[in-house]
Coordinates of C-alpha atoms and ligand atoms in Angstrom, one line a residue:
X1 CA 0.0 0.0 0.0
X2 CA 1.3 3.5 -0.8
X3 CA 2.1 5.8 2.1
X4 CA -0.9 7.7 3.4
X5 CA -0.7 11.5 3.5
X6 CA -2.3 13.5 6.3
X7 CA -2.5 17.2 6.7
X8 CA -2.4 18.5 10.2
X9 CA -3.4 22.1 10.9
X10 CA -2.6 23.8 14.2
X11 CA 0.4 21.5 14.1
X12 CA 2.4 23.7 16.4
X13 CA -0.1 23.3 19.2
X14 CA -0.4 20.7 21.9
X15 CA -3.0 18.6 20.2
X16 CA -1.5 19.0 16.8
X17 CA 1.8 17.7 18.0
X18 CA 0.2 14.7 19.7
X19 CA -1.6 13.8 16.5
X20 CA 1.6 14.3 14.5
X21 CA 3.5 11.9 16.8
X22 CA 0.7 9.3 16.6
X23 CA 0.3 9.4 12.8
X24 CA 4.1 9.5 12.2
X25 CA 4.5 6.4 14.4
X26 CA 1.9 4.7 12.2
X27 CA 3.9 5.4 9.1
X28 CA 1.9 8.3 7.7
X29 CA 3.5 11.0 5.6
X30 CA 2.7 14.4 7.2
X31 CA 2.0 17.9 5.9
X32 CA 2.2 20.3 8.9
X33 CA 0.6 23.8 8.9
X34 CA 1.1 26.8 11.2
X35 CA 0.9 30.5 10.8
X36 CA 4.5 30.7 11.9
X37 CA 7.2 28.6 10.2
X38 CA 9.5 28.9 13.1
X39 CA 7.0 27.3 15.5
X40 CA 7.0 24.2 13.3
X41 CA 10.8 24.1 13.0
X42 CA 11.0 24.4 16.8
X43 CA 8.6 21.4 17.2
X44 CA 9.7 19.2 14.3
X45 CA 13.2 20.2 13.2
X46 CA 13.4 19.4 9.5
X47 CA 11.0 16.5 9.7
X48 CA 7.9 16.4 7.4
X49 CA 6.7 18.9 4.8
X50 CA 6.0 22.2 6.7
X51 CA 3.7 24.9 5.4
X52 CA 3.3 28.4 6.7
X53 CA -0.3 29.5 6.1
X54 CA -3.2 31.0 7.9
X55 CA -6.0 28.5 7.3
X56 CA -8.6 30.8 8.9
X57 CA -8.8 32.7 5.6
X58 CA -10.0 31.5 2.2
X59 CA -6.7 32.4 0.5
X60 CA -4.6 30.9 3.3
X61 CA -6.5 27.6 3.2
X62 CA -6.1 27.4 -0.6
X63 CA -2.4 28.1 -0.4
X64 CA -1.9 25.0 1.7
X65 CA -3.2 22.7 -1.0
X66 CA -1.4 24.6 -3.8
X67 CA 1.9 24.2 -1.8
X68 CA 1.2 20.5 -1.2
X69 CA 0.2 19.8 -4.8
X70 CA 3.4 21.6 -6.1
X71 CA 5.3 19.0 -4.0
X72 CA 3.2 16.2 -5.6
X73 CA 1.6 15.4 -2.2
X74 CA -2.2 15.4 -2.2
X75 CA -3.4 15.0 1.4
X76 CA -6.2 12.4 1.5
X77 CA -6.7 12.9 5.3
X78 CA -7.1 16.0 7.5
X79 CA -6.7 16.5 11.2
X80 CA -7.9 20.1 11.8
X81 CA -6.4 21.0 15.2
X82 CA -6.8 24.8 15.1
X83 CA -8.7 26.7 17.7
X84 CA -8.5 29.1 20.7
X85 CA -10.3 29.3 24.0
X86 CA -11.8 32.8 24.6
X87 CA -13.7 32.6 27.9
X88 CA -15.8 35.4 29.4
X89 CA -19.4 36.2 30.1
X90 CA -21.5 37.2 27.1
X91 CA -22.1 40.8 28.3
X92 CA -18.4 41.4 28.7
X93 CA -17.0 39.8 25.6
X94 CA -15.3 42.3 23.4
X95 CA -16.2 42.4 19.7
X96 CA -12.5 41.7 18.8
X97 CA -12.4 38.6 21.0
X98 CA -15.7 37.3 19.6
X99 CA -14.3 37.6 16.0
X100 CA -11.0 36.0 17.0
X101 CA -12.9 33.1 18.5
X102 CA -15.1 32.6 15.4
X103 CA -12.2 32.9 13.0
X104 CA -10.0 30.4 14.9
X105 CA -12.7 27.8 15.8
X106 CA -15.3 28.1 13.0
X107 CA -13.8 30.1 10.1
X108 CA -10.7 28.0 10.0
X109 CA -12.7 24.8 10.0
X110 CA -15.0 26.0 7.2
X111 CA -12.2 27.3 4.9
X112 CA -9.8 24.4 5.5
X113 CA -12.5 21.7 5.0
X114 CA -13.8 23.5 1.9
X115 CA -10.3 23.5 0.4
X116 CA -9.6 19.9 1.4
X117 CA -12.7 18.4 -0.1
X118 CA -12.3 20.6 -3.2
X119 CA -8.8 19.3 -3.7
X120 CA -9.9 15.7 -3.2
X121 CA -12.8 16.1 -5.7
X122 CA -10.4 17.5 -8.4
X123 CA -8.1 14.5 -7.8
X124 CA -11.0 12.1 -7.7
X125 CA -9.8 10.6 -4.5
X126 CA -11.6 9.3 -1.3
X127 CA -10.5 10.6 2.0
X128 CA -11.3 11.4 5.7
X129 CA -11.3 14.5 7.9
X130 CA -11.5 14.9 11.7
X131 CA -12.2 18.3 13.3
X132 CA -12.1 19.3 16.9
X133 CA -15.2 20.6 18.8
X134 CA -15.5 20.9 22.5
X135 CA -17.7 19.4 25.3
X136 CA -18.9 23.0 25.8
X137 CA -20.8 22.8 22.4
X138 CA -23.1 20.2 23.9
X139 CA -23.6 21.3 27.5
X140 CA -24.1 24.8 28.9
X141 CA -20.9 25.8 30.6
X142 CA -20.5 29.2 32.3
X143 CA -18.5 31.8 30.4
X144 CA -18.1 29.6 27.3
X145 CA -20.7 31.5 25.2
X146 CA -18.3 32.5 22.4
X147 CA -16.5 29.2 22.1
X148 CA -19.7 27.1 22.5
X149 CA -21.3 29.1 19.7
X150 CA -18.3 28.6 17.4
X151 CA -17.9 24.9 18.2
X152 CA -21.7 24.2 17.8
X153 CA -21.3 25.8 14.4
X154 CA -18.4 23.5 13.6
X155 CA -20.5 20.4 14.6
X156 CA -23.2 21.6 12.2
X157 CA -20.6 22.0 9.5
X158 CA -19.3 18.5 10.1
X159 CA -22.7 16.9 9.7
X160 CA -23.7 18.8 6.6
X161 CA -20.4 18.3 4.9
X162 CA -20.5 14.6 5.8
X163 CA -23.9 14.3 4.0
X164 CA -22.7 16.2 1.0
X165 CA -19.4 14.3 0.4
X166 CA -20.5 10.8 1.4
X167 CA -21.1 10.3 -2.3
X168 CA -17.5 11.1 -3.0
X169 CA -16.3 8.6 -0.3
X170 CA -15.1 11.4 1.9
X171 CA -15.8 10.8 5.6
X172 CA -16.0 13.8 8.0
X173 CA -16.2 13.5 11.8
X174 CA -15.4 15.6 14.9
X175 CA -14.2 14.9 18.4
X176 CA -15.3 16.9 21.4
X177 CA -12.9 16.9 24.3
X178 CA -13.2 18.3 27.8
X179 CA -10.2 20.4 29.1
X180 CA -6.8 19.0 28.1
X181 CA -3.3 19.9 29.2
X182 CA -2.0 22.0 26.3
X183 CA -0.6 25.5 25.8
X184 CA -4.2 26.8 25.3
X185 CA -5.0 26.0 28.9
X186 CA -1.8 26.8 30.7
X187 CA -3.4 29.9 32.2
X188 CA -6.4 27.9 33.4
X189 CA -4.3 25.1 35.0
X190 CA -1.3 26.9 36.3
X191 CA -1.5 25.9 40.0
X192 CA -2.4 22.8 42.0
X193 CA -5.6 24.2 43.5
X194 CA -7.0 25.2 40.0
X195 CA -6.1 21.8 38.6
X196 CA -7.8 20.0 41.5
X197 CA -11.0 22.1 41.2
X198 CA -11.1 21.7 37.4
X199 CA -10.4 17.9 37.6
X200 CA -13.3 17.5 40.0
X201 CA -15.9 18.9 37.6
X202 CA -15.7 15.7 35.6
X203 CA -17.7 12.6 36.5
X204 CA -14.5 10.7 35.8
X205 CA -12.2 13.2 37.5
X206 CA -9.1 14.4 35.8
X207 CA -7.5 16.6 33.2
X208 CA -7.4 15.3 29.6
X209 CA -4.3 14.3 27.9
X210 CA -4.0 15.3 24.2
X211 CA -2.3 11.9 23.4
X212 CA -5.6 10.2 24.3
X213 CA -7.5 12.4 22.0
X214 CA -4.9 11.8 19.3
X215 CA -5.6 8.1 19.6
X216 CA -9.3 8.6 18.8
X217 CA -8.6 11.0 16.0
X218 CA -6.1 8.6 14.4
X219 CA -8.7 5.8 14.6
X220 CA -11.4 8.1 13.0
X221 CA -8.9 8.7 10.1
X222 CA -8.1 5.0 9.7
X223 CA -9.8 2.4 7.5
X224 CA -11.2 0.8 10.7
X225 CA -13.6 3.7 10.8
X226 CA -14.6 3.2 7.1
X227 CA -18.3 3.2 8.0
X228 CA -18.2 6.2 10.4
X229 CA -19.2 9.7 9.1
X230 CA -21.1 12.7 10.4
X231 CA -20.4 11.9 14.0
X232 CA -19.2 13.9 17.0
X233 CA -17.2 11.7 19.4
X234 CA -17.0 12.9 23.0
X235 CA -13.9 12.3 25.1
X236 CA -14.7 14.3 28.2
X237 CA -14.9 12.1 31.3
X238 CA -18.7 12.1 31.0
X239 CA -18.9 15.9 31.4
X240 CA -21.4 16.6 28.7
X241 CA -23.8 13.6 29.4
X242 CA -23.4 12.3 32.9
X243 CA -24.3 13.9 36.3
X244 CA -21.6 13.3 38.9
X245 CA -22.7 11.7 42.2
X246 CA -22.8 14.4 44.8
X247 CA -21.9 13.0 48.3
Ligands
NAP1 N1 -7.0 22.3 25.3 C1 -8.2 22.2 25.7 O1 -8.6 22.1 26.9 C2 -9.3 22.1 24.6 C3 -10.6 21.8 25.0 C4 -11.6 21.7 24.1 C5 -11.3 21.8 22.7 N2 -10.0 22.1 22.4 C6 -9.7 22.3 21.0 O2 -8.6 21.5 20.6 C7 -8.0 22.1 19.5 C8 -6.5 22.1 19.7 O3 -6.2 23.0 20.7 P1 -4.9 22.9 21.6 O4 -5.4 22.7 23.0 O5 -3.9 22.1 21.0 O6 -4.4 24.5 21.6 P2 -3.0 25.1 21.2 O7 -1.9 24.3 21.8 O8 -3.2 26.6 21.5 O9 -3.0 24.9 19.6 C9 -3.9 25.5 18.7 C10 -3.2 25.9 17.5 O10 -4.1 26.6 16.6 C11 -3.4 27.6 15.8 N3 -4.3 28.8 15.8 C12 -4.8 29.5 16.8 N4 -5.6 30.5 16.3 C13 -5.6 30.4 15.0 C14 -6.1 31.2 13.9 N5 -6.9 32.2 14.2 N6 -5.9 30.8 12.7 C15 -5.1 29.7 12.4 N7 -4.5 29.0 13.3 C16 -4.7 29.3 14.6 C17 -2.1 27.9 16.6 O11 -1.1 27.6 15.7 P3 -0.1 28.8 15.1 O12 -0.2 30.0 16.0 O13 1.2 28.1 15.0 O14 -0.7 29.1 13.7 C18 -2.1 26.9 17.7 O15 -0.8 26.2 17.8 C19 -8.6 23.4 19.2 O16 -9.7 23.3 18.3 C20 -9.3 23.7 20.6 O17 -10.4 24.6 20.5 C21 -9.0 22.3 23.3

């Protein structure tokens, strides 16, 4: 079998790096995207094809595939790991923060997925994508209004696109984690008391590990998930569906 090619966006981030490690260990060829080339070089040295682009814009997303195609590498699989966490009560959220949240979490997903499926259709290839939502898209969580709205939009995008492109044998799914230990949450988990309180909010107490989510994402991209599309898979210690037992 020829080597499978996966595109990872947000590859400089905590989850992006975990997915890259997992797929590389499985023999995948990787295309890695960040808005800053030096962040990729710092994380990966000279390994893999590295692309500097801003996938939250239409042009930036298109550039990724032009670059990949020039190198003769058509990505048939996508792990979209871009996002940010802008927390704050609705009445206090600044317009700039709202737009930054939408661009990072929903705009990037929309434009990257559009360019990905467009490229696959031109090449007449099947493929699979996995995007990243959040537990907060499913359950009301204080101060998460902006990110909940953006991630709920992402989940709608995943279901609609899965329906549209099933006929092209392109599978599209999402994962929905609770809080994970990554650079995005350093400010939320930077002392033992905060970590303890946060961990206890989960019916299965704890802080998520991006390597666990990477396992699930790799499975969704694999042929073992060949019959799975249009799904949102939670990995949140029961946070979005189970009430903890209060003693
Ligand atoms: N960590 C958590 O607790 C948690 C919980 C629920 C969901 N998530 C989701 O998990 C995914 C991965 O997050 P992470 O925890 O790995 O965070 P992270 O370490 O901050 O990585 C996110 C990456 O996204 C890229 N990015 C951010 N804003 C962008 C924008 N406007 N346009 C393009 N790229 C942008 C950044 O890469 P460059 O700056 O190098 O371009 C960054 O490295 C995100 O979708 C996040 O919403 C995380």
